[in-house]
Short mmCIF file of C-alpha atoms in Angstrom, two decimals:
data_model
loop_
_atom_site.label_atom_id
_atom_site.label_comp_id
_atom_site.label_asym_id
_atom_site.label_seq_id
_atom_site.Cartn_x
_atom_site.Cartn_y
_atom_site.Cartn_z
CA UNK T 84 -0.94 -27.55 -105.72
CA UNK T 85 1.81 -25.33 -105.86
CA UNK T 86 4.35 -25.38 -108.81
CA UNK T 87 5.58 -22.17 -109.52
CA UNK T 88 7.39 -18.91 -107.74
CA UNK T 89 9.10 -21.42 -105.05
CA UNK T 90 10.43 -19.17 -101.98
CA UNK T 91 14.07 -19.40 -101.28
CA UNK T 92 13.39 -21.69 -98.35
CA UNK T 93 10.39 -24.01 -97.48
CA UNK T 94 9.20 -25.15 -94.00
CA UNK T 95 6.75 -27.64 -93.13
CA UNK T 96 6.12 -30.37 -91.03
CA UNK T 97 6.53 -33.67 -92.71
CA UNK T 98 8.57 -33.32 -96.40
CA UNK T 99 7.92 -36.69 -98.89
CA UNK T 100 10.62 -37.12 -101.07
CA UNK T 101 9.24 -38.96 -104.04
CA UNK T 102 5.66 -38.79 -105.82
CA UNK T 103 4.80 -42.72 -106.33
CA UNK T 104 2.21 -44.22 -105.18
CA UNK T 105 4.28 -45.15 -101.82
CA UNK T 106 5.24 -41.20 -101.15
CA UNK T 107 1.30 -40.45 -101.81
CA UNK T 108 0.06 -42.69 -99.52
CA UNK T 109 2.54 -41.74 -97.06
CA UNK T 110 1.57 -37.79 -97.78
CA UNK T 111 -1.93 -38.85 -97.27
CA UNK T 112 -1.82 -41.03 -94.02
CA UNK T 113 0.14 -37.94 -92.58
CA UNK T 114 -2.25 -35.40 -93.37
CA UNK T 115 -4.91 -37.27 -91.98
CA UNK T 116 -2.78 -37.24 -89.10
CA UNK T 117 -3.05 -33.36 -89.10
CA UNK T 118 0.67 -32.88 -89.99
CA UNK T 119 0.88 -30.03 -92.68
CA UNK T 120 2.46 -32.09 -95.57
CA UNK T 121 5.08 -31.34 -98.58
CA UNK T 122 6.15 -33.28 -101.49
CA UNK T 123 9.21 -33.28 -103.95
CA UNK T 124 8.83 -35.58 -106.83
CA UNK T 125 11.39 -35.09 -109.29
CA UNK T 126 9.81 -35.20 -112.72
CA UNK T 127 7.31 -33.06 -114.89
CA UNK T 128 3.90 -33.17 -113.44
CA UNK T 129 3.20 -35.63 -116.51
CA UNK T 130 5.47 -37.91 -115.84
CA UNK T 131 4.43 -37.71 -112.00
CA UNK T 132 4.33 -41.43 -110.39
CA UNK T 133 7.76 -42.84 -110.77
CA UNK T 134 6.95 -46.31 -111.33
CA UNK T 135 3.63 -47.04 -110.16
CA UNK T 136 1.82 -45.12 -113.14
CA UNK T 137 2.88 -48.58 -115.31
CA UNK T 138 1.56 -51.27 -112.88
CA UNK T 139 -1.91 -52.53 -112.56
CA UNK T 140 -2.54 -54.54 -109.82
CA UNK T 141 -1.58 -55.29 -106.35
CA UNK T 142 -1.42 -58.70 -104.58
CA UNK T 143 -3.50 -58.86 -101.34
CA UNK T 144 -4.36 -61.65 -98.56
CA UNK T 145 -8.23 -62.22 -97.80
CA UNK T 146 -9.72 -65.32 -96.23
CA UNK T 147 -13.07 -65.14 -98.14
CA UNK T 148 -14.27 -63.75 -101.74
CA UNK T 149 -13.92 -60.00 -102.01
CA UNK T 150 -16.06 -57.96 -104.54
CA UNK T 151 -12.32 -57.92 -106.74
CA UNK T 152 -11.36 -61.18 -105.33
CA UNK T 153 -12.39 -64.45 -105.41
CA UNK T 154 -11.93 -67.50 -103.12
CA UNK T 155 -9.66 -66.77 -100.64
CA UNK T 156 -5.59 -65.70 -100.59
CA UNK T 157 -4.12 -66.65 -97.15
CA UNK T 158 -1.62 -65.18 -94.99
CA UNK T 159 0.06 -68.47 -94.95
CA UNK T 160 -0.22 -68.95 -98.95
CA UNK T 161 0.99 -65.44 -99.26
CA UNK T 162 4.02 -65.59 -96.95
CA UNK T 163 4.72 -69.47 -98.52
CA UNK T 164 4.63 -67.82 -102.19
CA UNK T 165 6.97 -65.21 -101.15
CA UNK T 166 9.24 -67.44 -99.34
CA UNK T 167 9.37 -69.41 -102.47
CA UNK T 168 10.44 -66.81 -104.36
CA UNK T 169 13.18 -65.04 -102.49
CA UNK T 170 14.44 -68.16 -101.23
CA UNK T 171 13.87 -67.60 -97.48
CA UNK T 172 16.20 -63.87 -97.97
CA UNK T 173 13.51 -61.36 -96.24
CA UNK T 174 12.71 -59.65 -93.08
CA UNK T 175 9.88 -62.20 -92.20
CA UNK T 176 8.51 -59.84 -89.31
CA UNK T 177 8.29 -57.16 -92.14
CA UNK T 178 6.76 -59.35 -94.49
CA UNK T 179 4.06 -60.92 -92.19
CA UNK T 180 2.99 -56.92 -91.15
CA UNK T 181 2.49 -55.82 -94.73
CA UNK T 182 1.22 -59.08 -95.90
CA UNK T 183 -1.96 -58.76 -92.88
CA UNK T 184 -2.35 -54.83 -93.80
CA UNK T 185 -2.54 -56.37 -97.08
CA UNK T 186 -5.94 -57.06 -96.51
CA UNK T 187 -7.39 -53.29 -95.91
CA UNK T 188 -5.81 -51.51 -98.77
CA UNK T 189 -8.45 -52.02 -101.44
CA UNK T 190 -11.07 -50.57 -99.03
CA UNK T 191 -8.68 -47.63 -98.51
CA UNK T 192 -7.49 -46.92 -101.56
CA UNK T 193 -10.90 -46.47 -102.86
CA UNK T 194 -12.21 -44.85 -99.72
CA UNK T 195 -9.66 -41.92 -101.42
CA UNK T 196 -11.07 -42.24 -104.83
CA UNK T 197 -9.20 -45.64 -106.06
CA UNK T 198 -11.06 -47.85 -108.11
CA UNK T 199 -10.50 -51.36 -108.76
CA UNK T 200 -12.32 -54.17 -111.63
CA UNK T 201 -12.57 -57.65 -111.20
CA UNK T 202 -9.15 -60.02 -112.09
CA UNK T 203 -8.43 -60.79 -115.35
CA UNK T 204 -8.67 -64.68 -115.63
CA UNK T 205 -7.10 -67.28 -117.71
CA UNK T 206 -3.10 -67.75 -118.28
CA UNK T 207 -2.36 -64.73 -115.25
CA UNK T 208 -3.31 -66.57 -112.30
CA UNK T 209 -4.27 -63.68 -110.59
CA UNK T 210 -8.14 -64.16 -109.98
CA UNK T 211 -7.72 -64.82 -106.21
CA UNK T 212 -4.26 -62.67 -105.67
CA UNK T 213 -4.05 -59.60 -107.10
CA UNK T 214 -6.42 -56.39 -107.69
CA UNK T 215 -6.62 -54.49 -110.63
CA UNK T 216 -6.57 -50.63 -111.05
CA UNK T 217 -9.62 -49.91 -113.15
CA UNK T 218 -7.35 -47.63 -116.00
CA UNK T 219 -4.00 -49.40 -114.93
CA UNK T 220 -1.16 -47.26 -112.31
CA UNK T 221 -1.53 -44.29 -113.85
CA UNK T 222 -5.10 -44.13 -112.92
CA UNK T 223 -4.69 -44.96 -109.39
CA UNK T 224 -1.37 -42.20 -109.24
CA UNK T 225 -4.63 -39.52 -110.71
CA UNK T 226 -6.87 -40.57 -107.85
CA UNK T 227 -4.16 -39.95 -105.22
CA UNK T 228 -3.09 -36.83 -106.52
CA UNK T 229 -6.21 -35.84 -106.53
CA UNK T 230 -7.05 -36.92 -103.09
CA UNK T 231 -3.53 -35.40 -101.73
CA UNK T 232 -4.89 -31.59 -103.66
CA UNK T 233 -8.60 -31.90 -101.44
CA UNK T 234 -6.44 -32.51 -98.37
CA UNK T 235 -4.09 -29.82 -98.71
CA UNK T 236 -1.28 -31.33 -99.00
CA UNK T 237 1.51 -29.24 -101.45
CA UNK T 238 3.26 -31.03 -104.33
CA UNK T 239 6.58 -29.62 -106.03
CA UNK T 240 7.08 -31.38 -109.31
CA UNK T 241 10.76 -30.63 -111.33
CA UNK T 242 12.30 -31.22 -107.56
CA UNK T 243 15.85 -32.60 -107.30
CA UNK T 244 17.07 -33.15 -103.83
CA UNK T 245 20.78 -32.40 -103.94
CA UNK T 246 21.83 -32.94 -100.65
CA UNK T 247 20.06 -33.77 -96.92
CA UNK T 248 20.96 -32.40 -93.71
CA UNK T 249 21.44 -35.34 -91.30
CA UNK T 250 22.49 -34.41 -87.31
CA UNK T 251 23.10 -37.20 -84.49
CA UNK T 252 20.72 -39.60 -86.96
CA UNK T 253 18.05 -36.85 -87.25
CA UNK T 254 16.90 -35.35 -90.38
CA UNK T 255 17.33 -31.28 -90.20
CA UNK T 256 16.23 -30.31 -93.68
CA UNK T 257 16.59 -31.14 -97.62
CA UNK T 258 18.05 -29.05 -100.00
CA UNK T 259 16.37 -28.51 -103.52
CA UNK T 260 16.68 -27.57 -107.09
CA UNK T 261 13.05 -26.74 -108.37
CA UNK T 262 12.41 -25.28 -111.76
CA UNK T 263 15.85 -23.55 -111.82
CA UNK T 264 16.16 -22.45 -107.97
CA UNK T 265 17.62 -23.77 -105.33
CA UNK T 266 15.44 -24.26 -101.87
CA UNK T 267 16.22 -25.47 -98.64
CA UNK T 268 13.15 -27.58 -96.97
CA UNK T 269 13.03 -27.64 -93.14
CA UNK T 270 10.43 -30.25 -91.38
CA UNK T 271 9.82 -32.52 -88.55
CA UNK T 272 10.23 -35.66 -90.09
CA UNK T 273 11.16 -36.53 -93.61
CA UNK T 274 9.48 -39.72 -95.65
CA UNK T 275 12.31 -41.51 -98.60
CA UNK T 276 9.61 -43.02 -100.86
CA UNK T 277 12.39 -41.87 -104.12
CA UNK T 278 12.87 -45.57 -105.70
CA UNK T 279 15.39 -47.26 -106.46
CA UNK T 280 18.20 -46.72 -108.69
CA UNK T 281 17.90 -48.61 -112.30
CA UNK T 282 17.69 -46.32 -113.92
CA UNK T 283 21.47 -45.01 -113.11
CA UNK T 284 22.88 -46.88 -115.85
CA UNK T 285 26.38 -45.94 -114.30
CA UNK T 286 25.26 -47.61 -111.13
CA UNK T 287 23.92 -50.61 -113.07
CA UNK T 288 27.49 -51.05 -114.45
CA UNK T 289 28.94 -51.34 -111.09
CA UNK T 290 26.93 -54.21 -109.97
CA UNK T 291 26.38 -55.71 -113.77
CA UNK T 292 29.47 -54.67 -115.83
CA UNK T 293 29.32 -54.71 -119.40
CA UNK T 294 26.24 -56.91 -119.37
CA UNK T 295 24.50 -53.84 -117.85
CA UNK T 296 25.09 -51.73 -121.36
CA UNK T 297 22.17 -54.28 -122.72
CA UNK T 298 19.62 -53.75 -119.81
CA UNK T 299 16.44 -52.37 -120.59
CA UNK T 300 14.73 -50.09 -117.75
CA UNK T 301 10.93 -50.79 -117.98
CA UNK T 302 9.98 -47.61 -115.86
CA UNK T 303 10.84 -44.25 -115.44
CA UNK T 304 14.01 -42.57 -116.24
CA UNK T 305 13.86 -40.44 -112.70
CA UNK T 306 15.09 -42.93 -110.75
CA UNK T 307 18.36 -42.05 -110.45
CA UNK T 308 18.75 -43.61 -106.67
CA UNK T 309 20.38 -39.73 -105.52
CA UNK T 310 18.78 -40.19 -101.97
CA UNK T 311 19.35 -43.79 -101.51
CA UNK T 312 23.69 -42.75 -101.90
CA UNK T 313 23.15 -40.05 -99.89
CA UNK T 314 21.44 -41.96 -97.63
CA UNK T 315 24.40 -44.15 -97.59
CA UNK T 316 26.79 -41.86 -97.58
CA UNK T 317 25.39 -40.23 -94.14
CA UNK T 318 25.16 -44.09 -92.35
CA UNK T 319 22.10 -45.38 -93.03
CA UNK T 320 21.87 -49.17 -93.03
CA UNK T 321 21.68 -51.22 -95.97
CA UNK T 322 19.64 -54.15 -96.94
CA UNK T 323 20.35 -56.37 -100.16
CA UNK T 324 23.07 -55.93 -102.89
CA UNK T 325 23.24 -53.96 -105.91
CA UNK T 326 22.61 -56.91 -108.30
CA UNK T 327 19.24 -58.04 -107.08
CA UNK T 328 16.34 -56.58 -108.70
CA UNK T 329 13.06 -57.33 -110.14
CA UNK T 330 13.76 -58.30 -113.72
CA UNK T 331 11.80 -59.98 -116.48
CA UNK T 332 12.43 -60.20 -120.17
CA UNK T 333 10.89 -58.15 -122.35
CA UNK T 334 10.65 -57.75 -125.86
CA UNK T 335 14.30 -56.43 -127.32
CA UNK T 336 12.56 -53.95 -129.25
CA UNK T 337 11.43 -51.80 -126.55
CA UNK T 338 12.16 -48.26 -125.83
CA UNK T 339 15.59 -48.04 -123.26
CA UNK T 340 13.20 -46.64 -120.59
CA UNK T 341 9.83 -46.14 -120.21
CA UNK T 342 8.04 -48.63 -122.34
CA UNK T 343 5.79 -50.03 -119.16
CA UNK T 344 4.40 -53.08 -118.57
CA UNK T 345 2.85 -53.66 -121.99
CA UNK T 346 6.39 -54.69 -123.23
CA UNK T 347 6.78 -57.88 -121.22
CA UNK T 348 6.08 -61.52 -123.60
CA UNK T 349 4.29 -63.77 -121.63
CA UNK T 350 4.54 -66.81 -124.23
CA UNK T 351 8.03 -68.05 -122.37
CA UNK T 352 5.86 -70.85 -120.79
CA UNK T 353 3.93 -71.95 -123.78
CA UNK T 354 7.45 -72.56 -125.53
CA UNK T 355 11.13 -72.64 -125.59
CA UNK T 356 13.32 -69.89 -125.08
CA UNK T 357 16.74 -69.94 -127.04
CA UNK T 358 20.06 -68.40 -126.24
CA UNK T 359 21.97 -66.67 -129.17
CA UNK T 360 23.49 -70.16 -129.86
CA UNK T 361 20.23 -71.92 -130.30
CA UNK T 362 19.95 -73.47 -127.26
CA UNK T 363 17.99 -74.14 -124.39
CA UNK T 364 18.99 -72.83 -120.80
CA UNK T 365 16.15 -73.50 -118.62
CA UNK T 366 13.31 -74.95 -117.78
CA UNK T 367 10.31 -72.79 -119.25
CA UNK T 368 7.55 -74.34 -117.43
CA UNK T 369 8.70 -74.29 -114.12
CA UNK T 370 5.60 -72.67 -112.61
CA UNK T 371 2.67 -70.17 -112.77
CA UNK T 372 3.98 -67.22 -114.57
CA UNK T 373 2.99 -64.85 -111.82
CA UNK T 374 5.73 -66.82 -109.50
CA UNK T 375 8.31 -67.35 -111.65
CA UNK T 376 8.19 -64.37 -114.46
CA UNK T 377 10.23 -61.96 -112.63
CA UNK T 378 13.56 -64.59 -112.67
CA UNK T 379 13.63 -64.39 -116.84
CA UNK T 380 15.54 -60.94 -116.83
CA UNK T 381 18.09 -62.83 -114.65
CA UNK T 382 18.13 -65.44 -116.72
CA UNK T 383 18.76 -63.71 -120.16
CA UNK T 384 21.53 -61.26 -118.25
CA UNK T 385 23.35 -64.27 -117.83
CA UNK T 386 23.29 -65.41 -121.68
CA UNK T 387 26.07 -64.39 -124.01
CA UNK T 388 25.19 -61.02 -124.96
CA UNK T 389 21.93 -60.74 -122.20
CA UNK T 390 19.94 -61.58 -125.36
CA UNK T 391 17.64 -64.46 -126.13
CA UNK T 392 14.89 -65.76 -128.15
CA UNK T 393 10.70 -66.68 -127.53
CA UNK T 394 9.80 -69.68 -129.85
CA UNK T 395 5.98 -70.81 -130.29
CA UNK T 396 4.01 -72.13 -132.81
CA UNK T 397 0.54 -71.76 -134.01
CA UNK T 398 -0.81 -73.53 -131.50
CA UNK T 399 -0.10 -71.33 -128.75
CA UNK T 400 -1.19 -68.30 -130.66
CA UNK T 401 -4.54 -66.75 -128.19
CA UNK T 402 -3.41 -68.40 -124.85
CA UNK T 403 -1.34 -65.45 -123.70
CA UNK T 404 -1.64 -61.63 -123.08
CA UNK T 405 -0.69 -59.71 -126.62
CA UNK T 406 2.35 -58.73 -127.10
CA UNK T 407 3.30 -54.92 -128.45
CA UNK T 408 5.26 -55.82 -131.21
CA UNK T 409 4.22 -58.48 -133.75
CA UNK T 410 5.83 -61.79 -133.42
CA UNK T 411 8.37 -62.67 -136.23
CA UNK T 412 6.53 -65.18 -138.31
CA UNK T 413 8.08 -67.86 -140.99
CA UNK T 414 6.59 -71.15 -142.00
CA UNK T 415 10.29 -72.95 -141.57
CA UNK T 416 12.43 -72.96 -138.35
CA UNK T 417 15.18 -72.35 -140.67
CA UNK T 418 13.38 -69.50 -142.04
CA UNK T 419 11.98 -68.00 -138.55
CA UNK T 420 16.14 -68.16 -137.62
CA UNK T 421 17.24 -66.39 -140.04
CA UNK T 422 15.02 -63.51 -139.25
CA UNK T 423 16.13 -64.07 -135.70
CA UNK T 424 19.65 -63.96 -136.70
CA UNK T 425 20.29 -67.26 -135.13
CA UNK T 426 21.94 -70.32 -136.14
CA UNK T 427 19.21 -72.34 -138.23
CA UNK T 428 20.84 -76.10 -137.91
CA UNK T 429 21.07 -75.49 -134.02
CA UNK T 430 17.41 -74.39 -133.87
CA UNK T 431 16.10 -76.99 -135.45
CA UNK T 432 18.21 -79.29 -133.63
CA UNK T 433 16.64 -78.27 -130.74
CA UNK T 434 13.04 -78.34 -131.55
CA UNK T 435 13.67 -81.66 -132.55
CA UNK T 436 15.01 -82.71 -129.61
CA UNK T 437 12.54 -80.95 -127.29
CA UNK T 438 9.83 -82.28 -129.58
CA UNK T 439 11.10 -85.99 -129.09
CA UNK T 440 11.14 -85.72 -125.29
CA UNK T 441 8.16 -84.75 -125.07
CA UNK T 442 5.44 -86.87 -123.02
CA UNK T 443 1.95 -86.84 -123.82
CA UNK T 444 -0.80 -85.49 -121.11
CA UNK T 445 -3.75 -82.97 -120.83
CA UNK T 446 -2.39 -79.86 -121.98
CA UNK T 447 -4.20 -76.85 -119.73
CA UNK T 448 -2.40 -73.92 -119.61
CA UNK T 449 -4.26 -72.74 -116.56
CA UNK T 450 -2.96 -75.02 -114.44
CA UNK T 451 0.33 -76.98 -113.24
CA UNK T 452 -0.57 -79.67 -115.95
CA UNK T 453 1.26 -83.01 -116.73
CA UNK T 454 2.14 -82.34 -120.30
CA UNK T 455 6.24 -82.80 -119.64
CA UNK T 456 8.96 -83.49 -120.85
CA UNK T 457 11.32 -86.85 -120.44
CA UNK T 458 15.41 -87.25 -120.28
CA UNK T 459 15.77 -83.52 -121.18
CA UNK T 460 18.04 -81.25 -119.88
CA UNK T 461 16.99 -78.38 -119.06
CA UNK T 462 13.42 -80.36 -118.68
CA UNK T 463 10.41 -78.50 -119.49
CA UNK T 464 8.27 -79.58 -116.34
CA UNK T 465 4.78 -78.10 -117.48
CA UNK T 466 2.88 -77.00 -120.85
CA UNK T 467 5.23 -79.05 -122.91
CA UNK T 468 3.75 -79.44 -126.47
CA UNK T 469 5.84 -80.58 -129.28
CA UNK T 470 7.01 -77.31 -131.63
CA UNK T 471 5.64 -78.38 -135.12
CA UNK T 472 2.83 -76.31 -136.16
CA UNK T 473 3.09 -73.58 -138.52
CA UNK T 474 3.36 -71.08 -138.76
CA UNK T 475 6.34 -70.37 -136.33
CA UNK T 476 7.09 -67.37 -134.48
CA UNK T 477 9.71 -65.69 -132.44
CA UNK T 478 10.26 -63.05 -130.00
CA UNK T 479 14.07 -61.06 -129.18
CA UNK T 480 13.99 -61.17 -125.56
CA UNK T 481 16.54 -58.28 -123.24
CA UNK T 482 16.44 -58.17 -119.20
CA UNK T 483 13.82 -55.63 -118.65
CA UNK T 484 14.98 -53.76 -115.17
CA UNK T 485 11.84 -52.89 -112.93
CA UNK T 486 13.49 -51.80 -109.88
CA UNK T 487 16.32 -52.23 -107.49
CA UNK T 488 16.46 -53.56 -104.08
CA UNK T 489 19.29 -52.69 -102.26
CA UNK T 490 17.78 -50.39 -99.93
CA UNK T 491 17.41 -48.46 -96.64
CA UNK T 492 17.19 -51.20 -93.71
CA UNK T 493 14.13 -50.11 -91.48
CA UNK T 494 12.19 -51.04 -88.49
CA UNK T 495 8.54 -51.93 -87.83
CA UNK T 496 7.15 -48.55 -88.34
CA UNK T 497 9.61 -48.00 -90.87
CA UNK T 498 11.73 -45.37 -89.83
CA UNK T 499 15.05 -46.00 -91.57
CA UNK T 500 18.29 -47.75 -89.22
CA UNK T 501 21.20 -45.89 -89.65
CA UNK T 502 24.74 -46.25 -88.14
CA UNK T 503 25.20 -48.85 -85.25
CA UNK T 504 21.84 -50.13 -86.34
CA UNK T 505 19.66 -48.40 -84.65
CA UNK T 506 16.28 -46.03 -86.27
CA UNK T 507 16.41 -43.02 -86.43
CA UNK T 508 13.45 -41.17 -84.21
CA UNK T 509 12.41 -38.99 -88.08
CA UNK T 510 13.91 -40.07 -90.82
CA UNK T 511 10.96 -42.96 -92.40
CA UNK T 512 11.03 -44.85 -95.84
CA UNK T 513 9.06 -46.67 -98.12
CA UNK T 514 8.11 -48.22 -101.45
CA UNK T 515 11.11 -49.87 -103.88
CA UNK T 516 13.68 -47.71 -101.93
CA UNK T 517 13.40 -50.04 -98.69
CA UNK T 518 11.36 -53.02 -100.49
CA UNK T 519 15.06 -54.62 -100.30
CA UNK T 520 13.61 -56.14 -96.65
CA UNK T 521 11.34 -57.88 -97.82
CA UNK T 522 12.91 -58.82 -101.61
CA UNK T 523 16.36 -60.28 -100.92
CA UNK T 524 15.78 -61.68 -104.32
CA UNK T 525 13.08 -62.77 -106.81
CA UNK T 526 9.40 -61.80 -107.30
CA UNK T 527 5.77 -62.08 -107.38
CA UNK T 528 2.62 -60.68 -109.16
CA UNK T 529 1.76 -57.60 -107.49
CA UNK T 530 4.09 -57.18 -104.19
CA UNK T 531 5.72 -54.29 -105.03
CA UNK T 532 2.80 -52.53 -104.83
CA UNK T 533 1.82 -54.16 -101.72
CA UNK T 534 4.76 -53.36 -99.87
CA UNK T 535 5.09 -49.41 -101.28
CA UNK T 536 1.14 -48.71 -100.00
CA UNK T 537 1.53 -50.73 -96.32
CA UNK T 538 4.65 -49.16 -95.54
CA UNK T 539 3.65 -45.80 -97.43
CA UNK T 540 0.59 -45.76 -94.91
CA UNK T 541 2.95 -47.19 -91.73
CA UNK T 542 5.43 -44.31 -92.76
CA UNK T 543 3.32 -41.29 -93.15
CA UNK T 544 1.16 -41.93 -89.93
CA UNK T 545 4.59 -42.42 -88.05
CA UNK T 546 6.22 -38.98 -89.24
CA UNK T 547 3.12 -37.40 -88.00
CA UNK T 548 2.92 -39.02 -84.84
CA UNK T 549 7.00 -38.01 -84.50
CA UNK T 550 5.75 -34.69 -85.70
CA UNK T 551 3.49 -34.19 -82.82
CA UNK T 552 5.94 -35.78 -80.19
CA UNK T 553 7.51 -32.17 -80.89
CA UNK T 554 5.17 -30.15 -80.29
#
């Protein structure tokens, strides 16, 4: 793939903006299509991927037991789950399309090199829902690469787009700084697949104010959301609003971007969490961590400071996934708060009061059990065992920023809508820079990566089929 001694102009028949796993799949689809095929990721080649090089799985219907799969994962189920989360605020035409396409993309994905492993069981959930990348994103992001290179199709890493060339709600061309040149890219049809924009701290600010200065951005540092404003800017349609986002907290130790998936804590449900004051501000066992993980970064971006505080005790120790960094350990609550840096008296005040209210049951932590607790507020409604074997431990818990979803508003082949509402005949999107439609708010397991491969296939196969309209 070509990287180096970039002409002064480029032409070509469908351009990708953005190398994730949506832009991929949309470069793919297209060149099957026989459109000749270009893409511009912005980053290094080894930081190639945006986002999807951290995930690991991707949430998929299927009425019977697949060889990844088991049982079955209804369209119904799936559409109820994501209903739940976003609180009825989606495109429910858009979801229902990806959600049934849903169903093929393990086949495809490995009929162009993809492989998957059987779900992880225990405390995820995730046996019947999601599939796994054998070797995680960045694995999957290798195998589509590498299928893009046997199909022809020409990659540009280091590739800012600076500006787009927009006429009557067509797209004329793109232009470019790669390496340290700047090129102007002409084609047929253009795909957005660039992201979202978290990791514009600036941007952040405006939605989050201050609060945004202690965000954490799990992913990569690339996305800047430059063609989303531009976008904007030239009359495309939005979806959503600037503070929605999937968010989840993550360990306060973790790097300001970039530190992946392995630095989410997964223990919230198998204890209390803590605001800087020592107290409780929600209820911890509300549901399967797959369904209700992603509303924690929300949650601690509302505390005083957008910090709060994991507490377990032994007993808990083993039932979730590892974290990165240790757990602080002390044998006192007192103790374990000091190295916290929170108010010990509080604390223990209110382990002892959680500990009180709770009522007895069959603890499972695989299931919505009916260990509870009584007369609390917040209650705890699941997985409520008293706090009182040591040794104790804590985690410092920040809003750790996935991605954005205000978006690009498109249609059912996903060509983006831009001023008076109505698409554009070339101008296509997909992945977390249009996932808005379908994510008005909240999150679950796996979706993201749902929506940025169905519409990443629906996009690329449409810019070729607008590609040969002009011939």
């Amino acid at each position: 793939m070509a990287e180096a001694n970039e002409p002064q102009s480029l032409v070509t028949d469908v351009l990708i903006i953005g190398g994730g796993n949506a832009g991929l799949c949309a470069a793919i689809c297209a060149r099957d299509q026989g459109a000749r095929v270009l893409v511009l990721e912005s980053s290094p080649r080894e930081y190639r991927g945006g986002n999807s090089r951290y995930t690991r799985n991707m949430r998929c219907m299927h009425d019977a037991p697949t060889a990844v799969l088991t049982d079955s994962y209804t369209e119904a189920e799936y559409i109820a789950d994501l209903q739940r989360v976003t609180k009825g605020r989606m495109n429910e035409q858009l979801a229902r399309m990806a959600v049934r396409d849903s169903a093929t993309l393990p086949a495809w994905l490995t009929s162009i090199g993809a492989r998957f492993q059987p779900s992880l069981r225990g405390t995820l959930q995730l046996g019947r829902t999601n599939a796994f990348f054998l070797g995680g994103g960045k694995a999957l992001i290798n195998s589509e690469y590498a299928a893009a290179e046997r199909k022809g199709v020409q990659v540009f890493y280091d590739a800012e787009v600076i500006d787009l060339e927009i006429e009557d709600d067509r797209f004329r061309s793109a232009r470019a700084r790669i390496g340290n040149r700047e090129v102007t890219v002409r084609a047929k049809a253009v795909v957005l697949a660039s992201g979202g924009f978290e990791s514009n701290l600036e941007w952040l600010k405006e939605a989050w104010g201050k609060r945004a200065d202690n965000f954490i951005v799990r992913g990569t540092s690339y996305n800047q959301g430059k063609i989303l404003k531009l976008m904007l800017a030239k009359g495309a349609q939005q979806v959503g609003d600037a503070t929605q986002c999937h968010a989840v907290a993550i360990d306060a130790r973790s790097p300001k971007f970039d530190g992946g998936i392995v630095t989410r804590l997964d223990c919230v449900p198998l204890g209390i969490v803590v605001n800087r004051f020592g107290a409780r501000f929600y209820d911890e066992g509300e549901d399967f961590w797959p369904k209700r993980y992603a509303i924690w970064g929300r949650l601690v971006a509302n505390q005083p400071d957008q910090i709060a505080y994991a507490i377990i005790d032994s007993k808990s120790v083993g039932r979730f996934m590892p974290s990165v960094f240790p757990a602080l350990k002390a044998n006192t609550l007192h103790d374990l708060a000091a190295q916290l840096d929170l108010p010990g008296a509080q604390v223990a005040a209110t382990v002892r009061q959680f500990n009180a209210a709770v009522r007895g049951g069959t603890f499972n932590h695989t299931v919505l059990d009916d260990c509870c607790t009584s007369g609390l507020t917040p209650p705890k409604s699941h997985w409520a065992l008293p706090i009182d074997t040591p040794p104790f431990l804590g985690y410092p818990l920040r809003p750790g920023i996935t991605f954005t979803y205000l978006g690009l508003q498109v249609d059912d082949v996903a060509r983006v809508r831009m001023s008076g509402g109505n698409p554009s005949l070339n101008i296509f999107a997909a992945g977390e820079i249009m996932a808005g439609n379908i994510l008005g708010e909240g999150y679950v397991a796996g979706v993201g990566m749902m929506i940025g491969t169905a519409f990443g296939r629906i996009a690329g196969k449409g810019a070729a089929i607008q590609c040969s309209k002009q011939i």
